[in-house]
Amino acid sequence: MSKDHLDRLFTYRLHILTKLADRGTDAAYQDSFGLSLSEGRVLLTVGFFSPVSVKDLAARANLDKSQASRSTEALIKKGLLVKEPNQQDGRGVIISLSGEGAAVYRKGMAIASRRNEELLSVLDDEEKNVFSRALEKVIQQAQRLNETADD
């Protein structure tokens, strides 16, 4: 009888990669800015998509809404984000970077870019291109499967 090996399953291996990458990024954000991984992720997401609602922020940062909200509030208290009323939705708010937040965003993006380069440095240019295209296809398939499951 054929035996499946957990350590060869794509999702298991992807989870390991994610945790290892997150651990290093978390340490870099803590050392550089005193930010947790989720705070760093929120800051970079706001910087890239700004201005953004908390709901959209949660989706784009791949965090649940309560985690995105907690991280957003922590970053507002640290003076890195600002919150303003949403003119289109009187109940909602729009989040954007403060001046200090913009400076941290630039440094954070440099850290994230460097981490990506370090992780992918074991691949040559052709492997990086193939990996990127394959990963995009898998992401799109996961999105389709999740949309089907939500129906």
PDB file of C-alpha atoms in Angstrom:
ATOM      1  CA  MET A   1       0.000   0.000   0.000  1.00  0.00           C
ATOM      2  CA  SER A   2       1.271   3.453  -0.934  1.00  0.00           C
ATOM      3  CA  LYS A   3       1.761   5.741   2.017  1.00  0.00           C
ATOM      4  CA  ASP A   4       1.358   9.491   1.686  1.00  0.00           C
ATOM      5  CA  HIS A   5       4.095  11.457   3.360  1.00  0.00           C
ATOM      6  CA  LEU A   6       2.992  14.595   5.171  1.00  0.00           C
ATOM      7  CA  ASP A   7       6.389  16.182   4.648  1.00  0.00           C
ATOM      8  CA  ARG A   8       5.941  15.964   0.847  1.00  0.00           C
ATOM      9  CA  LEU A   9       2.491  17.597   0.685  1.00  0.00           C
ATOM     10  CA  PHE A  10       2.585  21.008  -0.991  1.00  0.00           C
ATOM     11  CA  THR A  11       0.430  22.696   1.652  1.00  0.00           C
ATOM     12  CA  TYR A  12       2.540  21.296   4.488  1.00  0.00           C
ATOM     13  CA  ARG A  13       5.756  22.453   2.842  1.00  0.00           C
ATOM     14  CA  LEU A  14       4.259  25.859   2.051  1.00  0.00           C
ATOM     15  CA  HIS A  15       3.232  26.232   5.696  1.00  0.00           C
ATOM     16  CA  ILE A  16       6.810  25.452   6.802  1.00  0.00           C
ATOM     17  CA  LEU A  17       8.191  28.002   4.324  1.00  0.00           C
ATOM     18  CA  THR A  18       5.705  30.615   5.490  1.00  0.00           C
ATOM     19  CA  LYS A  19       6.544  30.086   9.159  1.00  0.00           C
ATOM     20  CA  LEU A  20      10.298  30.196   8.521  1.00  0.00           C
ATOM     21  CA  ALA A  21      10.000  33.339   6.396  1.00  0.00           C
ATOM     22  CA  ASP A  22       7.672  34.974   8.934  1.00  0.00           C
ATOM     23  CA  ARG A  23      10.034  34.201  11.814  1.00  0.00           C
ATOM     24  CA  GLY A  24      12.916  36.001  10.125  1.00  0.00           C
ATOM     25  CA  THR A  25      10.762  38.927   9.022  1.00  0.00           C
ATOM     26  CA  ASP A  26       9.238  39.257  12.502  1.00  0.00           C
ATOM     27  CA  ALA A  27      12.727  39.422  14.032  1.00  0.00           C
ATOM     28  CA  ALA A  28      13.796  42.059  11.493  1.00  0.00           C
ATOM     29  CA  TYR A  29      10.698  44.216  12.169  1.00  0.00           C
ATOM     30  CA  GLN A  30      11.144  43.859  15.936  1.00  0.00           C
ATOM     31  CA  ASP A  31      14.848  44.742  15.799  1.00  0.00           C
ATOM     32  CA  SER A  32      14.425  47.646  13.375  1.00  0.00           C
ATOM     33  CA  PHE A  33      11.142  49.233  14.461  1.00  0.00           C
ATOM     34  CA  GLY A  34       9.794  47.456  17.544  1.00  0.00           C
ATOM     35  CA  LEU A  35       6.871  46.181  15.440  1.00  0.00           C
ATOM     36  CA  SER A  36       5.271  42.755  15.490  1.00  0.00           C
ATOM     37  CA  LEU A  37       4.941  40.819  12.243  1.00  0.00           C
ATOM     38  CA  SER A  38       1.237  41.698  11.899  1.00  0.00           C
ATOM     39  CA  GLU A  39       1.963  45.382  12.635  1.00  0.00           C
ATOM     40  CA  GLY A  40       4.709  45.359  10.007  1.00  0.00           C
ATOM     41  CA  ARG A  41       2.431  43.632   7.517  1.00  0.00           C
ATOM     42  CA  VAL A  42      -0.322  46.195   8.181  1.00  0.00           C
ATOM     43  CA  LEU A  43       2.101  49.110   7.842  1.00  0.00           C
ATOM     44  CA  LEU A  44       3.480  47.847   4.528  1.00  0.00           C
ATOM     45  CA  THR A  45      -0.012  47.105   3.214  1.00  0.00           C
ATOM     46  CA  VAL A  46      -1.274  50.576   4.143  1.00  0.00           C
ATOM     47  CA  GLY A  47       1.818  52.108   2.566  1.00  0.00           C
ATOM     48  CA  PHE A  48       1.271  50.251  -0.681  1.00  0.00           C
ATOM     49  CA  PHE A  49      -2.529  50.571  -0.968  1.00  0.00           C
ATOM     50  CA  SER A  50      -3.094  53.825   0.956  1.00  0.00           C
ATOM     51  CA  PRO A  51      -5.606  55.110   1.680  1.00  0.00           C
ATOM     52  CA  VAL A  52      -7.471  51.959   2.680  1.00  0.00           C
ATOM     53  CA  SER A  53     -10.396  50.901   4.869  1.00  0.00           C
ATOM     54  CA  VAL A  54      -9.785  48.421   7.708  1.00  0.00           C
ATOM     55  CA  LYS A  55     -11.902  45.826   5.883  1.00  0.00           C
ATOM     56  CA  ASP A  56      -9.849  46.170   2.688  1.00  0.00           C
ATOM     57  CA  LEU A  57      -6.673  46.292   4.732  1.00  0.00           C
ATOM     58  CA  ALA A  58      -7.508  42.973   6.396  1.00  0.00           C
ATOM     59  CA  ALA A  59      -8.150  41.328   3.035  1.00  0.00           C
ATOM     60  CA  ARG A  60      -5.025  42.741   1.394  1.00  0.00           C
ATOM     61  CA  ALA A  61      -2.770  41.915   4.382  1.00  0.00           C
ATOM     62  CA  ASN A  62      -4.331  38.443   4.668  1.00  0.00           C
ATOM     63  CA  LEU A  63      -5.290  39.052   8.311  1.00  0.00           C
ATOM     64  CA  ASP A  64      -8.628  38.591  10.001  1.00  0.00           C
ATOM     65  CA  LYS A  65     -10.492  41.853  10.573  1.00  0.00           C
ATOM     66  CA  SER A  66      -9.940  41.877  14.357  1.00  0.00           C
ATOM     67  CA  GLN A  67      -6.183  41.295  13.972  1.00  0.00           C
ATOM     68  CA  ALA A  68      -5.960  44.038  11.327  1.00  0.00           C
ATOM     69  CA  SER A  69      -7.958  46.361  13.584  1.00  0.00           C
ATOM     70  CA  ARG A  70      -5.742  45.686  16.635  1.00  0.00           C
ATOM     71  CA  SER A  71      -2.558  46.200  14.634  1.00  0.00           C
ATOM     72  CA  THR A  72      -3.961  49.361  13.072  1.00  0.00           C
ATOM     73  CA  GLU A  73      -4.833  50.809  16.482  1.00  0.00           C
ATOM     74  CA  ALA A  74      -1.353  49.944  17.813  1.00  0.00           C
ATOM     75  CA  LEU A  75       0.250  51.680  14.820  1.00  0.00           C
ATOM     76  CA  ILE A  76      -1.964  54.740  15.285  1.00  0.00           C
ATOM     77  CA  LYS A  77      -0.861  54.941  18.935  1.00  0.00           C
ATOM     78  CA  LYS A  78       2.771  54.710  17.795  1.00  0.00           C
ATOM     79  CA  GLY A  79       2.166  57.608  15.402  1.00  0.00           C
ATOM     80  CA  LEU A  80       2.791  55.567  12.250  1.00  0.00           C
ATOM     81  CA  LEU A  81      -0.771  55.545  10.869  1.00  0.00           C
ATOM     82  CA  VAL A  82      -3.575  58.077  10.807  1.00  0.00           C
ATOM     83  CA  LYS A  83      -7.294  57.420  10.788  1.00  0.00           C
ATOM     84  CA  GLU A  84      -9.811  59.702   9.096  1.00  0.00           C
ATOM     85  CA  PRO A  85     -13.561  59.460   8.490  1.00  0.00           C
ATOM     86  CA  ASN A  86     -14.503  57.739   5.245  1.00  0.00           C
ATOM     87  CA  GLN A  87     -16.356  60.306   3.130  1.00  0.00           C
ATOM     88  CA  GLN A  88     -18.129  57.538   1.119  1.00  0.00           C
ATOM     89  CA  ASP A  89     -19.168  55.567   4.225  1.00  0.00           C
ATOM     90  CA  GLY A  90     -20.050  57.657   7.255  1.00  0.00           C
ATOM     91  CA  ARG A  91     -19.583  54.672   9.585  1.00  0.00           C
ATOM     92  CA  GLY A  92     -16.154  53.669   8.284  1.00  0.00           C
ATOM     93  CA  VAL A  93     -12.661  55.086   8.461  1.00  0.00           C
ATOM     94  CA  ILE A  94      -9.775  55.395   6.058  1.00  0.00           C
ATOM     95  CA  ILE A  95      -6.246  54.514   7.156  1.00  0.00           C
ATOM     96  CA  SER A  96      -3.081  56.074   5.744  1.00  0.00           C
ATOM     97  CA  LEU A  97       0.553  56.555   6.707  1.00  0.00           C
ATOM     98  CA  SER A  98       1.714  59.430   8.882  1.00  0.00           C
ATOM     99  CA  GLY A  99       4.941  61.206   7.955  1.00  0.00           C
ATOM    100  CA  GLU A 100       6.885  58.991  10.347  1.00  0.00           C
ATOM    101  CA  GLY A 101       4.967  55.972   9.061  1.00  0.00           C
ATOM    102  CA  ALA A 102       6.069  56.755   5.501  1.00  0.00           C
ATOM    103  CA  ALA A 103       9.719  56.692   6.591  1.00  0.00           C
ATOM    104  CA  VAL A 104       9.225  53.358   8.394  1.00  0.00           C
ATOM    105  CA  TYR A 105       7.340  52.028   5.346  1.00  0.00           C
ATOM    106  CA  ARG A 106      10.311  52.737   3.071  1.00  0.00           C
ATOM    107  CA  LYS A 107      12.706  51.002   5.484  1.00  0.00           C
ATOM    108  CA  GLY A 108      10.261  48.124   5.979  1.00  0.00           C
ATOM    109  CA  MET A 109       9.944  47.602   2.231  1.00  0.00           C
ATOM    110  CA  ALA A 110      13.730  47.467   2.001  1.00  0.00           C
ATOM    111  CA  ILE A 111      13.750  44.764   4.686  1.00  0.00           C
ATOM    112  CA  ALA A 112      10.964  42.803   2.962  1.00  0.00           C
ATOM    113  CA  SER A 113      12.713  43.070  -0.416  1.00  0.00           C
ATOM    114  CA  ARG A 114      16.027  41.972   1.060  1.00  0.00           C
ATOM    115  CA  ARG A 115      14.347  38.993   2.799  1.00  0.00           C
ATOM    116  CA  ASN A 116      12.778  37.962  -0.505  1.00  0.00           C
ATOM    117  CA  GLU A 117      16.093  38.245  -2.309  1.00  0.00           C
ATOM    118  CA  GLU A 118      17.787  36.144   0.390  1.00  0.00           C
ATOM    119  CA  LEU A 119      15.128  33.435   0.206  1.00  0.00           C
ATOM    120  CA  LEU A 120      15.216  33.275  -3.588  1.00  0.00           C
ATOM    121  CA  SER A 121      19.003  33.532  -3.875  1.00  0.00           C
ATOM    122  CA  VAL A 122      19.261  29.732  -4.180  1.00  0.00           C
ATOM    123  CA  LEU A 123      17.437  29.926  -7.543  1.00  0.00           C
ATOM    124  CA  ASP A 124      18.883  31.098 -10.842  1.00  0.00           C
ATOM    125  CA  ASP A 125      16.956  33.630 -12.961  1.00  0.00           C
ATOM    126  CA  GLU A 126      15.120  30.978 -14.992  1.00  0.00           C
ATOM    127  CA  GLU A 127      14.094  29.099 -11.829  1.00  0.00           C
ATOM    128  CA  LYS A 128      12.853  32.347 -10.259  1.00  0.00           C
ATOM    129  CA  ASN A 129      10.703  33.061 -13.332  1.00  0.00           C
ATOM    130  CA  VAL A 130       9.274  29.532 -13.445  1.00  0.00           C
ATOM    131  CA  PHE A 131       8.645  29.557  -9.685  1.00  0.00           C
ATOM    132  CA  SER A 132       6.921  32.944  -9.873  1.00  0.00           C
ATOM    133  CA  ARG A 133       4.627  31.846 -12.716  1.00  0.00           C
ATOM    134  CA  ALA A 134       3.826  28.525 -11.030  1.00  0.00           C
ATOM    135  CA  LEU A 135       3.124  30.220  -7.701  1.00  0.00           C
ATOM    136  CA  GLU A 136       0.767  32.685  -9.396  1.00  0.00           C
ATOM    137  CA  LYS A 137      -1.164  29.793 -10.966  1.00  0.00           C
ATOM    138  CA  VAL A 138      -1.458  28.014  -7.607  1.00  0.00           C
ATOM    139  CA  ILE A 139      -2.628  31.233  -5.905  1.00  0.00           C
ATOM    140  CA  GLN A 140      -5.290  31.736  -8.579  1.00  0.00           C
ATOM    141  CA  GLN A 141      -6.438  28.126  -8.180  1.00  0.00           C
ATOM    142  CA  ALA A 142      -6.648  28.520  -4.396  1.00  0.00           C
ATOM    143  CA  GLN A 143      -8.725  31.678  -4.885  1.00  0.00           C
ATOM    144  CA  ARG A 144     -11.075  29.832  -7.263  1.00  0.00           C
ATOM    145  CA  LEU A 145     -11.420  26.926  -4.837  1.00  0.00           C
ATOM    146  CA  ASN A 146     -12.156  29.300  -1.947  1.00  0.00           C
ATOM    147  CA  GLU A 147     -14.760  31.174  -4.013  1.00  0.00           C
ATOM    148  CA  THR A 148     -16.421  27.861  -4.889  1.00  0.00           C
ATOM    149  CA  ALA A 149     -16.405  26.799  -1.233  1.00  0.00           C
ATOM    150  CA  ASP A 150     -17.970  30.135  -0.201  1.00  0.00           C
ATOM    151  CA  ASP A 151     -20.911  29.710  -2.631  1.00  0.00           C
TER     152      ASP A 151
END
